[in-house]
mmCIF file of C-alpha atoms and ligand atoms in Angstrom:
data_model
loop_
_atom_site.group_PDB
_atom_site.id
_atom_site.type_symbol
_atom_site.label_atom_id
_atom_site.label_comp_id
_atom_site.label_asym_id
_atom_site.label_seq_id
_atom_site.Cartn_x
_atom_site.Cartn_y
_atom_site.Cartn_z
ATOM 1 C CA MET A 1 99.104 112.920 128.882
ATOM 2 C CA THR A 2 97.177 114.970 126.779
ATOM 3 C CA LEU A 3 93.007 115.026 125.971
ATOM 4 C CA LEU A 4 92.117 115.385 122.697
ATOM 5 C CA THR A 5 88.983 117.361 121.825
ATOM 6 C CA GLU A 6 86.465 117.992 118.794
ATOM 7 C CA GLN A 7 89.908 120.416 118.551
ATOM 8 C CA ILE A 8 92.396 118.258 116.139
ATOM 9 C CA LEU A 9 89.401 117.896 113.582
ATOM 10 C CA TYR A 10 88.994 121.820 113.209
ATOM 11 C CA LYS A 11 92.621 121.720 113.049
ATOM 12 C CA VAL A 12 92.753 118.926 110.307
ATOM 13 C CA ILE A 13 89.245 117.898 108.278
ATOM 14 C CA LYS A 14 90.274 120.561 105.850
ATOM 15 C CA LYS A 15 87.637 122.339 102.574
ATOM 16 C CA ARG A 16 89.111 120.783 98.904
ATOM 17 C CA PRO A 17 90.408 122.830 96.864
ATOM 18 C CA ASN A 18 88.555 122.664 93.554
ATOM 19 C CA GLN A 19 91.987 123.497 91.769
ATOM 20 C CA SER A 20 92.370 119.495 92.520
ATOM 21 C CA HIS A 21 91.694 115.624 90.971
ATOM 22 C CA LYS A 22 91.402 111.683 92.712
ATOM 23 C CA GLY A 23 95.885 112.269 92.473
ATOM 24 C CA THR A 24 95.034 114.695 94.570
ATOM 25 C CA TYR A 25 93.638 112.833 98.161
ATOM 26 C CA GLY A 26 96.305 110.157 98.272
ATOM 27 C CA ARG A 27 96.163 106.282 97.458
ATOM 28 C CA ILE A 28 96.261 103.759 99.383
ATOM 29 C CA LEU A 29 96.451 100.395 99.216
ATOM 30 C CA ILE A 30 95.195 97.852 101.678
ATOM 31 C CA ILE A 31 96.592 93.939 102.033
ATOM 32 C CA GLY A 32 94.880 91.974 103.811
ATOM 33 C CA GLY A 33 91.909 88.889 103.643
ATOM 34 C CA THR A 34 92.266 85.590 103.422
ATOM 35 C CA GLN A 35 88.827 84.021 102.366
ATOM 36 C CA GLN A 36 87.824 83.719 105.470
ATOM 37 C CA PHE A 37 88.244 86.827 106.623
ATOM 38 C CA GLY A 38 87.043 88.866 103.356
ATOM 39 C CA GLY A 39 84.935 91.319 105.810
ATOM 40 C CA ALA A 40 88.647 92.742 106.659
ATOM 41 C CA VAL A 41 89.416 93.986 104.003
ATOM 42 C CA ILE A 42 86.073 95.232 103.016
ATOM 43 C CA MET A 43 85.832 97.287 105.912
ATOM 44 C CA ASN A 44 89.196 98.686 104.937
ATOM 45 C CA ALA A 45 87.951 99.433 101.729
ATOM 46 C CA ILE A 46 84.484 100.756 102.785
ATOM 47 C CA ALA A 47 86.257 103.351 105.388
ATOM 48 C CA ALA A 48 88.761 105.165 103.669
ATOM 49 C CA VAL A 49 86.188 105.801 100.679
ATOM 50 C CA HIS A 50 83.677 107.164 102.527
ATOM 51 C CA SER A 51 86.144 109.117 105.199
ATOM 52 C CA GLY A 52 87.743 110.930 100.866
ATOM 53 C CA ALA A 53 90.910 108.372 99.204
ATOM 54 C CA GLY A 54 90.976 109.878 96.272
ATOM 55 C CA LEU A 55 92.622 105.936 94.416
ATOM 56 C CA VAL A 56 92.102 102.769 96.738
ATOM 57 C CA THR A 57 93.302 99.250 95.758
ATOM 58 C CA VAL A 58 92.574 95.499 97.464
ATOM 59 C CA ALA A 59 95.612 93.256 97.593
ATOM 60 C CA THR A 60 93.753 90.260 98.117
ATOM 61 C CA ASP A 61 92.108 86.634 98.144
ATOM 62 C CA ALA A 62 90.036 85.921 94.566
ATOM 63 C CA ALA A 63 87.507 85.074 96.277
ATOM 64 C CA ASN A 64 86.635 88.600 97.466
ATOM 65 C CA PHE A 65 86.908 90.237 95.289
ATOM 66 C CA THR A 66 83.008 89.636 93.526
ATOM 67 C CA ALA A 67 82.053 91.325 97.401
ATOM 68 C CA ILE A 68 84.533 94.140 97.719
ATOM 69 C CA HIS A 69 82.445 95.427 94.020
ATOM 70 C CA SER A 70 79.640 94.283 95.271
ATOM 71 C CA HIS A 71 79.881 96.462 98.787
ATOM 72 C CA LEU A 72 82.301 99.197 96.886
ATOM 73 C CA PRO A 73 82.801 99.587 92.981
ATOM 74 C CA GLU A 74 84.843 102.586 94.079
ATOM 75 C CA ALA A 75 87.644 100.209 94.941
ATOM 76 C CA MET A 76 90.062 98.760 92.721
ATOM 77 C CA VAL A 77 90.821 94.840 93.527
ATOM 78 C CA VAL A 78 94.045 92.926 92.938
ATOM 79 C CA ASP A 79 95.318 89.335 93.996
ATOM 80 C CA PHE A 80 97.355 89.048 96.564
ATOM 81 C CA ASN A 81 98.878 86.415 95.147
ATOM 82 C CA ASP A 82 100.716 88.915 92.314
ATOM 83 C CA ASP A 83 103.215 89.826 91.966
ATOM 84 C CA LEU A 84 102.340 92.882 94.549
ATOM 85 C CA THR A 85 105.011 94.896 94.765
ATOM 86 C CA PRO A 86 104.249 97.191 91.639
ATOM 87 C CA TYR A 87 101.642 98.184 93.473
ATOM 88 C CA ILE A 88 103.385 99.011 96.692
ATOM 89 C CA GLN A 89 106.261 101.055 95.090
ATOM 90 C CA THR A 90 102.555 102.513 93.161
ATOM 91 C CA ASN A 91 100.916 104.022 96.320
ATOM 92 C CA ASP A 92 101.163 106.538 98.540
ATOM 93 C CA VAL A 93 99.528 104.188 101.898
ATOM 94 C CA ILE A 94 99.625 100.875 102.079
ATOM 95 C CA LEU A 95 97.458 98.997 104.825
ATOM 96 C CA ILE A 96 98.862 95.581 105.829
ATOM 97 C CA GLY A 97 96.944 93.443 108.583
ATOM 98 C CA SER A 98 93.109 93.395 108.915
ATOM 99 C CA GLY A 99 92.436 89.736 108.174
ATOM 100 C CA LEU A 100 95.507 88.680 107.061
ATOM 101 C CA GLY A 101 95.682 84.722 108.543
ATOM 102 C CA ASP A 102 99.301 83.367 108.686
ATOM 103 C CA ARG A 103 100.390 84.824 105.725
ATOM 104 C CA VAL A 104 103.698 86.823 106.895
ATOM 105 C CA ASP A 105 104.455 86.052 103.346
ATOM 106 C CA LEU A 106 103.713 89.149 102.213
ATOM 107 C CA VAL A 107 104.212 90.645 105.435
ATOM 108 C CA GLN A 108 107.941 89.631 104.563
ATOM 109 C CA THR A 109 107.508 90.976 100.971
ATOM 110 C CA THR A 110 105.456 94.298 101.683
ATOM 111 C CA PHE A 111 108.228 95.012 104.888
ATOM 112 C CA SER A 112 111.206 95.051 102.105
ATOM 113 C CA ALA A 113 109.085 97.138 99.548
ATOM 114 C CA VAL A 114 107.878 99.752 101.577
ATOM 115 C CA SER A 115 109.996 103.103 101.516
ATOM 116 C CA GLU A 116 111.372 106.476 103.906
ATOM 117 C CA LYS A 117 108.144 108.238 102.502
ATOM 118 C CA GLN A 118 105.700 106.479 102.012
ATOM 119 C CA VAL A 119 102.851 105.597 105.093
ATOM 120 C CA ILE A 120 102.535 102.194 106.475
ATOM 121 C CA ILE A 121 100.239 101.492 108.939
ATOM 122 C CA ILE A 122 100.214 98.063 110.501
ATOM 123 C CA ASP A 123 97.503 96.065 111.464
ATOM 124 C CA GLY A 124 95.414 93.337 112.966
ATOM 125 C CA SER A 125 97.600 89.669 111.999
ATOM 126 C CA ALA A 126 100.570 91.804 110.094
ATOM 127 C CA LEU A 127 100.844 93.356 113.516
ATOM 128 C CA THR A 128 101.142 89.231 115.083
ATOM 129 C CA LEU A 129 102.940 87.571 112.179
ATOM 130 C CA SER A 130 105.470 90.913 113.290
ATOM 131 C CA ALA A 131 105.954 89.985 117.057
ATOM 132 C CA GLU A 132 106.581 85.831 116.239
ATOM 133 C CA HIS A 133 108.192 85.664 112.912
ATOM 134 C CA HIS A 134 110.426 88.608 114.559
ATOM 135 C CA LEU A 135 110.824 90.889 111.247
ATOM 136 C CA THR A 136 112.137 94.250 110.504
ATOM 137 C CA TRP A 137 109.336 96.526 111.089
ATOM 138 C CA PRO A 138 109.657 98.326 107.168
ATOM 139 C CA LYS A 139 111.337 102.010 106.579
ATOM 140 C CA GLY A 140 108.514 103.893 106.314
ATOM 141 C CA LYS A 141 106.658 106.247 107.991
ATOM 142 C CA LEU A 142 105.127 103.690 110.798
ATOM 143 C CA ILE A 143 101.217 104.252 112.228
ATOM 144 C CA LEU A 144 101.143 100.200 114.069
ATOM 145 C CA THR A 145 97.904 99.456 115.383
ATOM 146 C CA PRO A 146 97.680 96.861 117.580
ATOM 147 C CA HIS A 147 94.714 96.071 120.736
ATOM 148 C CA GLN A 148 95.649 95.251 123.905
ATOM 149 C CA MET A 149 96.368 91.631 123.315
ATOM 150 C CA GLU A 150 98.808 92.482 120.084
ATOM 151 C CA TRP A 151 100.512 95.252 121.851
ATOM 152 C CA GLN A 152 101.456 92.348 124.420
ATOM 153 C CA ARG A 153 102.550 90.155 121.629
ATOM 154 C CA ILE A 154 104.718 93.054 119.929
ATOM 155 C CA SER A 155 105.260 94.808 122.815
ATOM 156 C CA GLY A 156 106.228 92.100 125.880
ATOM 157 C CA ILE A 157 104.254 94.060 128.318
ATOM 158 C CA ALA A 158 101.382 92.079 129.971
ATOM 159 C CA ILE A 159 97.432 93.842 129.591
ATOM 160 C CA ALA A 160 97.688 94.336 133.685
ATOM 161 C CA GLN A 161 101.213 95.711 133.223
ATOM 162 C CA GLN A 162 100.104 98.292 130.077
ATOM 163 C CA PRO A 163 98.408 101.417 131.755
ATOM 164 C CA SER A 164 102.056 102.297 132.761
ATOM 165 C CA ASP A 165 103.135 104.698 130.131
ATOM 166 C CA ALA A 166 106.750 104.585 131.446
ATOM 167 C CA LEU A 167 106.194 100.809 130.214
ATOM 168 C CA ASN A 168 104.730 101.690 126.939
ATOM 169 C CA LEU A 169 107.359 104.370 125.798
ATOM 170 C CA MET A 170 110.332 102.407 127.040
ATOM 171 C CA ALA A 171 109.137 99.391 123.539
ATOM 172 C CA ARG A 172 108.612 102.379 121.473
ATOM 173 C CA ASP A 173 111.727 103.862 122.209
ATOM 174 C CA LYS A 174 113.410 100.101 120.680
ATOM 175 C CA PHE A 175 111.750 100.781 117.336
ATOM 176 C CA ILE A 176 114.873 102.563 115.439
ATOM 177 C CA LYS A 177 111.950 105.136 113.440
ATOM 178 C CA LYS A 178 109.894 105.185 115.917
ATOM 179 C CA PRO A 179 106.093 104.277 115.036
ATOM 180 C CA VAL A 180 102.862 106.271 115.757
ATOM 181 C CA ILE A 181 101.014 103.135 118.436
ATOM 182 C CA VAL A 182 97.224 103.833 118.229
ATOM 183 C CA LEU A 183 96.756 101.498 120.586
ATOM 184 C CA LYS A 184 93.510 100.252 121.192
ATOM 185 C CA GLN A 185 90.782 100.144 123.812
ATOM 186 C CA PHE A 186 87.818 102.117 126.101
ATOM 187 C CA HIS A 187 89.723 105.307 126.001
ATOM 188 C CA THR A 188 92.603 104.109 124.008
ATOM 189 C CA GLN A 189 95.940 106.050 124.123
ATOM 190 C CA ILE A 190 98.214 107.050 121.132
ATOM 191 C CA TYR A 191 101.437 107.708 121.301
ATOM 192 C CA THR A 192 103.800 110.282 118.913
ATOM 193 C CA ASP A 193 106.439 112.292 119.136
ATOM 194 C CA ASN A 194 105.010 115.162 120.631
ATOM 195 C CA GLY A 195 103.479 113.025 123.121
ATOM 196 C CA ILE A 196 101.241 111.308 124.143
ATOM 197 C CA TYR A 197 97.243 111.393 123.849
ATOM 198 C CA GLU A 198 93.892 109.906 125.482
ATOM 199 C CA LEU A 199 90.894 109.448 123.998
ATOM 200 C CA SER A 200 87.435 109.879 126.440
ATOM 201 C CA ILE A 201 84.769 109.188 124.270
ATOM 202 C CA GLY A 202 83.585 106.028 122.333
ATOM 203 C CA GLY A 203 82.410 102.602 124.329
ATOM 204 C CA PRO A 204 81.004 99.296 124.822
ATOM 205 C CA TYR A 205 78.759 100.037 121.843
ATOM 206 C CA GLN A 206 81.470 99.650 119.929
ATOM 207 C CA ALA A 207 82.255 96.076 120.486
ATOM 208 C CA THR A 208 81.926 94.691 117.395
ATOM 209 C CA GLY A 209 84.858 92.763 115.179
ATOM 210 C CA GLY A 210 85.176 94.814 112.078
ATOM 211 C CA MET A 211 85.286 97.869 114.103
ATOM 212 C CA GLY A 212 89.452 98.283 113.799
ATOM 213 C CA ASP A 213 89.302 97.251 110.374
ATOM 214 C CA THR A 214 87.059 100.768 110.002
ATOM 215 C CA LEU A 215 89.586 102.513 111.873
ATOM 216 C CA ALA A 216 92.478 101.511 109.976
ATOM 217 C CA GLY A 217 90.694 102.059 107.274
ATOM 218 C CA ILE A 218 90.072 105.778 108.383
ATOM 219 C CA ILE A 219 93.396 106.227 109.575
ATOM 220 C CA ALA A 220 94.562 105.344 105.894
ATOM 221 C CA GLY A 221 91.895 108.029 104.383
ATOM 222 C CA PHE A 222 93.486 110.784 106.971
ATOM 223 C CA THR A 223 96.232 109.985 105.913
ATOM 224 C CA ALA A 224 96.158 109.734 102.586
ATOM 225 C CA GLN A 225 94.903 112.780 101.134
ATOM 226 C CA PHE A 226 95.048 115.569 104.953
ATOM 227 C CA ASN A 227 98.744 116.761 104.796
ATOM 228 C CA VAL A 228 98.003 119.888 106.056
ATOM 229 C CA THR A 229 99.664 118.918 109.483
ATOM 230 C CA THR A 230 102.671 116.543 111.029
ATOM 231 C CA LEU A 231 100.960 113.140 110.811
ATOM 232 C CA SER A 232 100.172 112.290 114.735
ATOM 233 C CA ASP A 233 98.265 114.703 113.748
ATOM 234 C CA THR A 234 96.208 113.028 111.243
ATOM 235 C CA VAL A 235 95.286 109.728 113.049
ATOM 236 C CA LEU A 236 94.192 111.335 116.391
ATOM 237 C CA ALA A 237 91.849 112.754 113.827
ATOM 238 C CA ALA A 238 91.234 109.630 112.527
ATOM 239 C CA VAL A 239 90.932 108.517 115.749
ATOM 240 C CA TYR A 240 88.502 111.107 117.396
ATOM 241 C CA THR A 241 86.695 110.870 114.081
ATOM 242 C CA HIS A 242 85.955 107.224 114.335
ATOM 243 C CA SER A 243 84.496 107.499 118.890
ATOM 244 C CA ALA A 244 82.404 110.647 118.215
ATOM 245 C CA ILE A 245 79.890 108.975 114.970
ATOM 246 C CA ALA A 246 79.738 106.317 117.610
ATOM 247 C CA ASP A 247 78.617 108.648 120.080
ATOM 248 C CA GLU A 248 76.860 110.139 117.878
ATOM 249 C CA LEU A 249 75.316 107.265 116.698
ATOM 250 C CA ALA A 250 74.983 105.585 120.352
ATOM 251 C CA LYS A 251 72.378 108.173 121.504
ATOM 252 C CA THR A 252 69.337 106.336 119.154
ATOM 253 C CA GLN A 253 71.401 103.143 119.126
ATOM 254 C CA TYR A 254 72.701 99.380 121.373
ATOM 255 C CA VAL A 255 75.255 98.702 119.439
ATOM 256 C CA THR A 256 76.822 100.787 116.895
ATOM 257 C CA LEU A 257 77.869 98.765 113.829
ATOM 258 C CA PRO A 258 81.050 99.565 111.769
ATOM 259 C CA THR A 259 79.781 99.821 108.401
ATOM 260 C CA GLN A 260 77.532 102.221 109.722
ATOM 261 C CA ILE A 261 80.174 104.813 110.894
ATOM 262 C CA SER A 262 81.542 104.208 107.595
ATOM 263 C CA GLN A 263 79.195 105.101 106.591
ATOM 264 C CA ALA A 264 78.386 108.729 108.341
ATOM 265 C CA LEU A 265 81.940 109.980 108.031
ATOM 266 C CA PRO A 266 80.978 112.430 104.711
ATOM 267 C CA ILE A 267 78.829 114.208 106.468
ATOM 268 C CA PHE A 268 80.546 114.269 109.629
ATOM 269 C CA MET A 269 83.330 115.789 108.059
ATOM 270 C CA LYS A 270 81.508 117.635 106.021
ATOM 271 C CA LYS A 271 81.187 120.106 109.681
ATOM 272 C CA TYR A 272 84.413 120.373 110.652
ATOM 273 C CA ALA A 273 85.862 121.456 106.790
ATOM 274 C CA ASN A 274 86.634 125.273 107.064
HETATM 275 N N1 LIG B 301 85.110 89.910 108.945
HETATM 276 C C1 LIG B 301 86.197 90.102 109.488
HETATM 277 O O1 LIG B 301 87.125 89.740 108.426
HETATM 278 C C2 LIG B 301 86.665 90.481 110.618
HETATM 279 C C3 LIG B 301 88.916 90.192 111.064
HETATM 280 N N2 LIG B 301 89.297 89.751 111.773
HETATM 281 C C4 LIG B 301 90.511 90.237 111.484
HETATM 282 O O2 LIG B 301 90.765 88.802 112.418
HETATM 283 C C5 LIG B 301 92.194 88.926 113.128
HETATM 284 C C6 LIG B 301 92.632 88.308 113.720
HETATM 285 O O3 LIG B 301 92.438 89.473 115.381
HETATM 286 P P1 LIG B 301 91.163 89.715 115.628
HETATM 287 O O4 LIG B 301 91.444 90.158 117.047
HETATM 288 O O5 LIG B 301 90.310 88.542 116.234
HETATM 289 O O6 LIG B 301 91.962 88.044 117.749
HETATM 290 P P2 LIG B 301 94.006 88.442 118.143
HETATM 291 O O7 LIG B 301 93.731 87.308 118.368
HETATM 292 O O8 LIG B 301 94.571 88.746 117.273
HETATM 293 O O9 LIG B 301 93.197 89.305 119.680
HETATM 294 C C7 LIG B 301 91.456 89.254 119.739
HETATM 295 C C8 LIG B 301 91.403 88.564 121.301
HETATM 296 O O10 LIG B 301 92.570 89.252 122.535
HETATM 297 C C9 LIG B 301 91.933 89.571 123.530
HETATM 298 N N3 LIG B 301 91.817 90.989 123.038
HETATM 299 C C10 LIG B 301 92.367 91.856 124.732
HETATM 300 N N4 LIG B 301 91.963 93.026 124.684
HETATM 301 C C11 LIG B 301 91.657 93.341 124.005
HETATM 302 C C12 LIG B 301 91.136 94.402 123.250
HETATM 303 N N5 LIG B 301 90.942 95.834 123.904
HETATM 304 N N6 LIG B 301 91.047 94.689 121.975
HETATM 305 C C13 LIG B 301 90.390 93.219 121.255
HETATM 306 N N7 LIG B 301 90.771 92.453 122.205
HETATM 307 C C14 LIG B 301 90.864 92.240 123.451
HETATM 308 C C15 LIG B 301 90.462 89.223 122.757
HETATM 309 O O11 LIG B 301 89.606 88.530 124.378
HETATM 310 C C16 LIG B 301 90.525 88.139 121.718
HETATM 311 O O12 LIG B 301 90.474 87.097 122.699
HETATM 312 C C17 LIG B 301 92.700 89.866 112.458
HETATM 313 O O13 LIG B 301 93.222 90.267 111.192
HETATM 314 C C18 LIG B 301 91.477 91.180 112.172
HETATM 315 O O14 LIG B 301 91.606 92.254 111.084
HETATM 316 C C19 LIG B 301 88.699 91.164 113.043
HETATM 317 O O15 LIG B 301 88.470 92.165 112.700
HETATM 318 C C20 LIG B 301 86.820 90.683 112.827
HETATM 319 C C21 LIG B 301 85.821 90.841 111.869
HETATM 320 N N1 LIG B 302 84.535 99.203 125.025
HETATM 321 C C1 LIG B 302 85.015 99.802 124.554
HETATM 322 N N2 LIG B 302 85.068 100.975 123.450
HETATM 323 C C2 LIG B 302 85.733 102.265 123.369
HETATM 324 N N3 LIG B 302 85.688 101.802 122.676
HETATM 325 C C3 LIG B 302 86.175 100.156 122.358
HETATM 326 C C4 LIG B 302 85.074 99.537 123.404
HETATM 327 N N4 LIG B 302 85.642 97.603 122.473
HETATM 328 C C5 LIG B 302 86.200 98.179 120.884
HETATM 329 N N5 LIG B 302 86.031 99.447 121.317
HETATM 330 C C6 LIG B 302 86.912 99.677 119.701
HETATM 331 O O1 LIG B 302 86.896 99.501 118.870
HETATM 332 C C7 LIG B 302 87.949 98.908 117.967
HETATM 333 C C8 LIG B 302 88.623 97.157 118.211
HETATM 334 O O2 LIG B 302 89.436 97.234 117.350
HETATM 335 P P1 LIG B 302 90.225 95.738 116.628
HETATM 336 O O3 LIG B 302 89.759 94.859 118.598
HETATM 337 O O4 LIG B 302 90.763 95.483 116.162
HETATM 338 O O5 LIG B 302 88.772 95.235 115.472
HETATM 339 P P2 LIG B 302 88.341 94.176 115.143
HETATM 340 O O6 LIG B 302 90.355 93.613 114.537
HETATM 341 O O7 LIG B 302 87.778 93.522 115.004
HETATM 342 O O8 LIG B 302 88.507 94.596 113.020
HETATM 343 C C9 LIG B 302 88.898 100.184 118.654
HETATM 344 O O9 LIG B 302 89.669 100.903 117.866
HETATM 345 C C10 LIG B 302 88.825 100.339 120.743
HETATM 346 O O10 LIG B 302 89.156 101.197 120.339
HETATM 347 MG MG1 LIG B 303 91.741 94.342 114.594
#
């Protein structure tokens, strides 16, 4: 197990070239947010935009459109009951699952439409639905972001057994195409092709609904724009950034809200861009 340090940020976060435009920084499609859980995709999208994604589209229940536009005019919207195939095909990064409720049909459509070269981040309800319905994982570069209960559902490993790296690795090895797995908890672990990493920062001031939705949005934003290193490094940098900002806020705050973490992203990232 390798301890994740601030060095990963210098490796991944880069100064932007002048000769660039929004297309350079990636197109993200976020799929999620039933009427009840519209907040989840709003938090995904705020995090993705504030971390620097070029273009963000949210495929969601139409009931969430006004709220999305009022929180984040930078984001575009599409009704997730329309045919999403053209949207899936024209985005670089797909983030599916935050607040997706029981919409297994959307998970199935998305999994079949994603191609090898796209990044797909699977979060929240899409993880639970994949486990419940024994879905085949999609082609594409897979990033899974389960918390311990979601990982138990996917892997069959009880939370009490999850401190065993060996068991978690065995579960990862069963995937045909091995994913980057962000196993979220106090001191999150990240399973990658280059080994297992552990986060030694972050704390209980982060235990608010939406904290994982925000992390998924940052991972999407980072993978959409930082192609300088490996996908694993980019995910590691996103995970580190999320908790490093929380730690900074926690110096003066009892709790650190997900949306506050997103608001702090542009200033935080500036320190590492060289
Ligand atoms: N404002 C919103 O719209 C929100 C929507 N959310 C969405 O709600 C859906 C359900 O997700 P939930 O995670 O709430 O529900 P789940 O039922 O998937 O998991 C929560 C359960 O897991 C247990 N658990 C054990 N270890 C845990 C760990 N390390 N971290 C987190 N939980 C752990 C909790 O005690 C709880 O009983 C997801 O799609 C999620 O994205 C949540 O993000 C909350 C906020
Ligand atoms: N006690 C804690 N210490 C450190 N990080 C925590 C703690 N509690 C929660 N977190 C972090 O908050 C996030 C919660 O993710 P998740 O449970 O998916 O949230 P949600 O689905 O509500 O958005 C994870 O990144 C997790 O590591
Ligand atoms: Mg979650």
